[in-house]
Amino acid sequence: MNFQSEFNTWLDAALSKNIESSVVAFSFNLGEPWYIEIVGSDRYSEDDSDWACEESFRPDVERLELPESEVGEDWEDVLEAAIRLVSAYLDRPSAGSGILQRAEAVAVGFVDGDLHRVWPR
């Protein structure tokens, strides 16, 4: 199984849980050693990235480890790889991608860094 497939399976599981209709935006948080997790928020602001800190949805699936062999060693490479993974997921028809596409925004970023909006494009 390639890593995109592993990511898709993980995200399908995360998004299969009950998500309140009040959740309007999703953030894919990255951290070290390299991992990714998804959270949802009841608010979104293009001008205030702290929206992602106000979690109202956190699935009960474990965060997904990101192997350096797949994402690289530098944080810039990890960020780019994560953006590619999430974007590819958004492009594939699934119940989970539909949930993300209905959100006001989907962003990717390091916990203490800038968020990069990947949806809407």
mmCIF file of C-alpha atoms in Angstrom:
data_model
loop_
_atom_site.group_PDB
_atom_site.id
_atom_site.type_symbol
_atom_site.label_atom_id
_atom_site.label_comp_id
_atom_site.label_asym_id
_atom_site.label_seq_id
_atom_site.Cartn_x
_atom_site.Cartn_y
_atom_site.Cartn_z
ATOM 1 C CA MET A 1 0.000 0.000 0.000
ATOM 2 C CA ASN A 2 1.427 3.398 -0.890
ATOM 3 C CA PHE A 3 1.454 6.159 1.689
ATOM 4 C CA GLN A 4 -1.344 8.156 0.016
ATOM 5 C CA SER A 5 -3.580 5.089 0.421
ATOM 6 C CA GLU A 6 -2.579 4.786 4.085
ATOM 7 C CA PHE A 7 -3.343 8.494 4.592
ATOM 8 C CA ASN A 8 -6.718 8.140 2.834
ATOM 9 C CA THR A 9 -7.670 5.169 5.024
ATOM 10 C CA TRP A 10 -6.667 7.078 8.184
ATOM 11 C CA LEU A 11 -8.624 10.174 7.148
ATOM 12 C CA ASP A 12 -11.667 8.153 6.078
ATOM 13 C CA ALA A 13 -11.729 6.679 9.603
ATOM 14 C CA ALA A 14 -11.282 10.100 11.240
ATOM 15 C CA LEU A 15 -14.111 11.646 9.227
ATOM 16 C CA SER A 16 -16.492 8.707 9.651
ATOM 17 C CA LYS A 17 -17.248 9.791 13.222
ATOM 18 C CA ASN A 18 -20.178 12.035 14.042
ATOM 19 C CA ILE A 19 -19.205 15.605 13.197
ATOM 20 C CA GLU A 20 -21.500 18.304 14.563
ATOM 21 C CA SER A 21 -23.070 20.550 11.924
ATOM 22 C CA SER A 22 -21.580 23.540 13.784
ATOM 23 C CA VAL A 23 -18.069 22.556 12.603
ATOM 24 C CA VAL A 24 -17.277 24.935 9.732
ATOM 25 C CA ALA A 25 -13.519 24.500 9.225
ATOM 26 C CA PHE A 26 -10.839 21.820 9.528
ATOM 27 C CA SER A 27 -7.156 22.099 10.315
ATOM 28 C CA PHE A 28 -4.526 19.448 9.680
ATOM 29 C CA ASN A 29 -1.980 19.992 12.437
ATOM 30 C CA LEU A 30 1.616 18.902 11.912
ATOM 31 C CA GLY A 31 4.172 18.247 14.634
ATOM 32 C CA GLU A 32 7.545 16.705 15.452
ATOM 33 C CA PRO A 33 8.568 13.992 15.272
ATOM 34 C CA TRP A 34 6.560 14.168 12.076
ATOM 35 C CA TYR A 35 2.869 13.461 12.484
ATOM 36 C CA ILE A 36 -0.458 14.792 11.253
ATOM 37 C CA GLU A 37 -3.802 15.093 13.009
ATOM 38 C CA ILE A 38 -7.123 16.678 12.090
ATOM 39 C CA VAL A 39 -9.307 18.949 14.200
ATOM 40 C CA GLY A 40 -12.434 20.920 13.435
ATOM 41 C CA SER A 41 -13.617 24.309 14.638
ATOM 42 C CA ASP A 42 -16.972 26.069 14.961
ATOM 43 C CA ARG A 43 -15.448 29.245 13.557
ATOM 44 C CA TYR A 44 -13.221 30.326 10.717
ATOM 45 C CA SER A 45 -11.488 33.609 10.035
ATOM 46 C CA GLU A 46 -9.193 34.347 7.143
ATOM 47 C CA ASP A 47 -7.639 37.144 9.241
ATOM 48 C CA ASP A 48 -7.183 35.215 12.503
ATOM 49 C CA SER A 49 -5.497 31.817 12.342
ATOM 50 C CA ASP A 50 -6.350 31.196 16.011
ATOM 51 C CA TRP A 51 -9.655 29.784 14.758
ATOM 52 C CA ALA A 52 -7.858 26.446 14.515
ATOM 53 C CA CYS A 53 -7.088 26.514 18.257
ATOM 54 C CA GLU A 54 -10.788 26.473 19.111
ATOM 55 C CA GLU A 55 -11.377 22.772 18.616
ATOM 56 C CA SER A 56 -14.929 21.509 18.565
ATOM 57 C CA PHE A 57 -14.118 18.287 16.730
ATOM 58 C CA ARG A 58 -11.272 15.886 17.405
ATOM 59 C CA PRO A 59 -11.714 12.337 16.132
ATOM 60 C CA ASP A 60 -10.865 9.426 18.375
ATOM 61 C CA VAL A 61 -8.392 8.032 15.855
ATOM 62 C CA GLU A 62 -4.693 8.296 16.641
ATOM 63 C CA ARG A 63 -2.653 10.887 14.845
ATOM 64 C CA LEU A 64 -0.850 9.510 11.804
ATOM 65 C CA GLU A 65 2.914 9.231 11.914
ATOM 66 C CA LEU A 66 4.622 10.663 8.830
ATOM 67 C CA PRO A 67 7.723 8.607 7.991
ATOM 68 C CA GLU A 68 10.729 10.636 6.830
ATOM 69 C CA SER A 69 11.055 8.208 3.921
ATOM 70 C CA GLU A 70 7.698 9.573 2.673
ATOM 71 C CA VAL A 71 7.757 13.230 3.739
ATOM 72 C CA GLY A 72 11.414 14.209 4.043
ATOM 73 C CA GLU A 73 13.546 15.454 6.902
ATOM 74 C CA ASP A 74 13.036 19.241 6.772
ATOM 75 C CA TRP A 75 9.901 20.950 8.048
ATOM 76 C CA GLU A 76 9.418 22.631 4.671
ATOM 77 C CA ASP A 77 9.378 19.231 2.943
ATOM 78 C CA VAL A 78 6.971 17.842 5.553
ATOM 79 C CA LEU A 79 4.607 20.781 5.049
ATOM 80 C CA GLU A 80 4.660 20.373 1.263
ATOM 81 C CA ALA A 81 4.103 16.613 1.554
ATOM 82 C CA ALA A 82 1.165 17.151 3.926
ATOM 83 C CA ILE A 83 -0.397 19.704 1.564
ATOM 84 C CA ARG A 84 -0.044 17.184 -1.288
ATOM 85 C CA LEU A 85 -1.624 14.396 0.793
ATOM 86 C CA VAL A 86 -4.606 16.533 1.832
ATOM 87 C CA SER A 87 -5.083 17.971 -1.671
ATOM 88 C CA ALA A 88 -5.044 14.499 -3.231
ATOM 89 C CA TYR A 89 -7.614 13.364 -0.654
ATOM 90 C CA LEU A 90 -9.842 16.327 -1.532
ATOM 91 C CA ASP A 91 -9.620 15.376 -5.217
ATOM 92 C CA ARG A 92 -10.843 11.820 -4.713
ATOM 93 C CA PRO A 93 -14.569 11.179 -4.447
ATOM 94 C CA SER A 94 -15.438 9.906 -0.969
ATOM 95 C CA ALA A 95 -17.753 10.690 1.925
ATOM 96 C CA GLY A 96 -14.794 12.242 3.755
ATOM 97 C CA SER A 97 -13.743 14.506 0.905
ATOM 98 C CA GLY A 98 -17.371 15.645 0.628
ATOM 99 C CA ILE A 99 -17.339 16.637 4.304
ATOM 100 C CA LEU A 100 -14.140 18.643 3.822
ATOM 101 C CA GLN A 101 -15.393 20.280 0.618
ATOM 102 C CA ARG A 102 -18.527 21.537 2.395
ATOM 103 C CA ALA A 103 -16.379 23.352 4.992
ATOM 104 C CA GLU A 104 -15.643 27.065 4.824
ATOM 105 C CA ALA A 105 -11.940 26.214 4.907
ATOM 106 C CA VAL A 106 -9.439 23.377 5.168
ATOM 107 C CA ALA A 107 -5.912 24.305 6.232
ATOM 108 C CA VAL A 108 -2.588 22.576 6.860
ATOM 109 C CA GLY A 109 0.156 23.816 9.145
ATOM 110 C CA PHE A 110 2.464 23.205 12.061
ATOM 111 C CA VAL A 111 0.945 23.580 15.510
ATOM 112 C CA ASP A 112 3.030 26.690 16.239
ATOM 113 C CA GLY A 113 3.261 27.941 12.647
ATOM 114 C CA ASP A 114 1.278 29.506 9.841
ATOM 115 C CA LEU A 115 -1.753 27.811 8.349
ATOM 116 C CA HIS A 116 -1.913 27.205 4.611
ATOM 117 C CA ARG A 117 -5.447 27.037 3.248
ATOM 118 C CA VAL A 118 -5.904 24.206 0.749
ATOM 119 C CA TRP A 119 -9.692 24.505 0.414
ATOM 120 C CA PRO A 120 -11.339 26.294 -1.150
ATOM 121 C CA ARG A 121 -8.602 26.515 -3.720
#
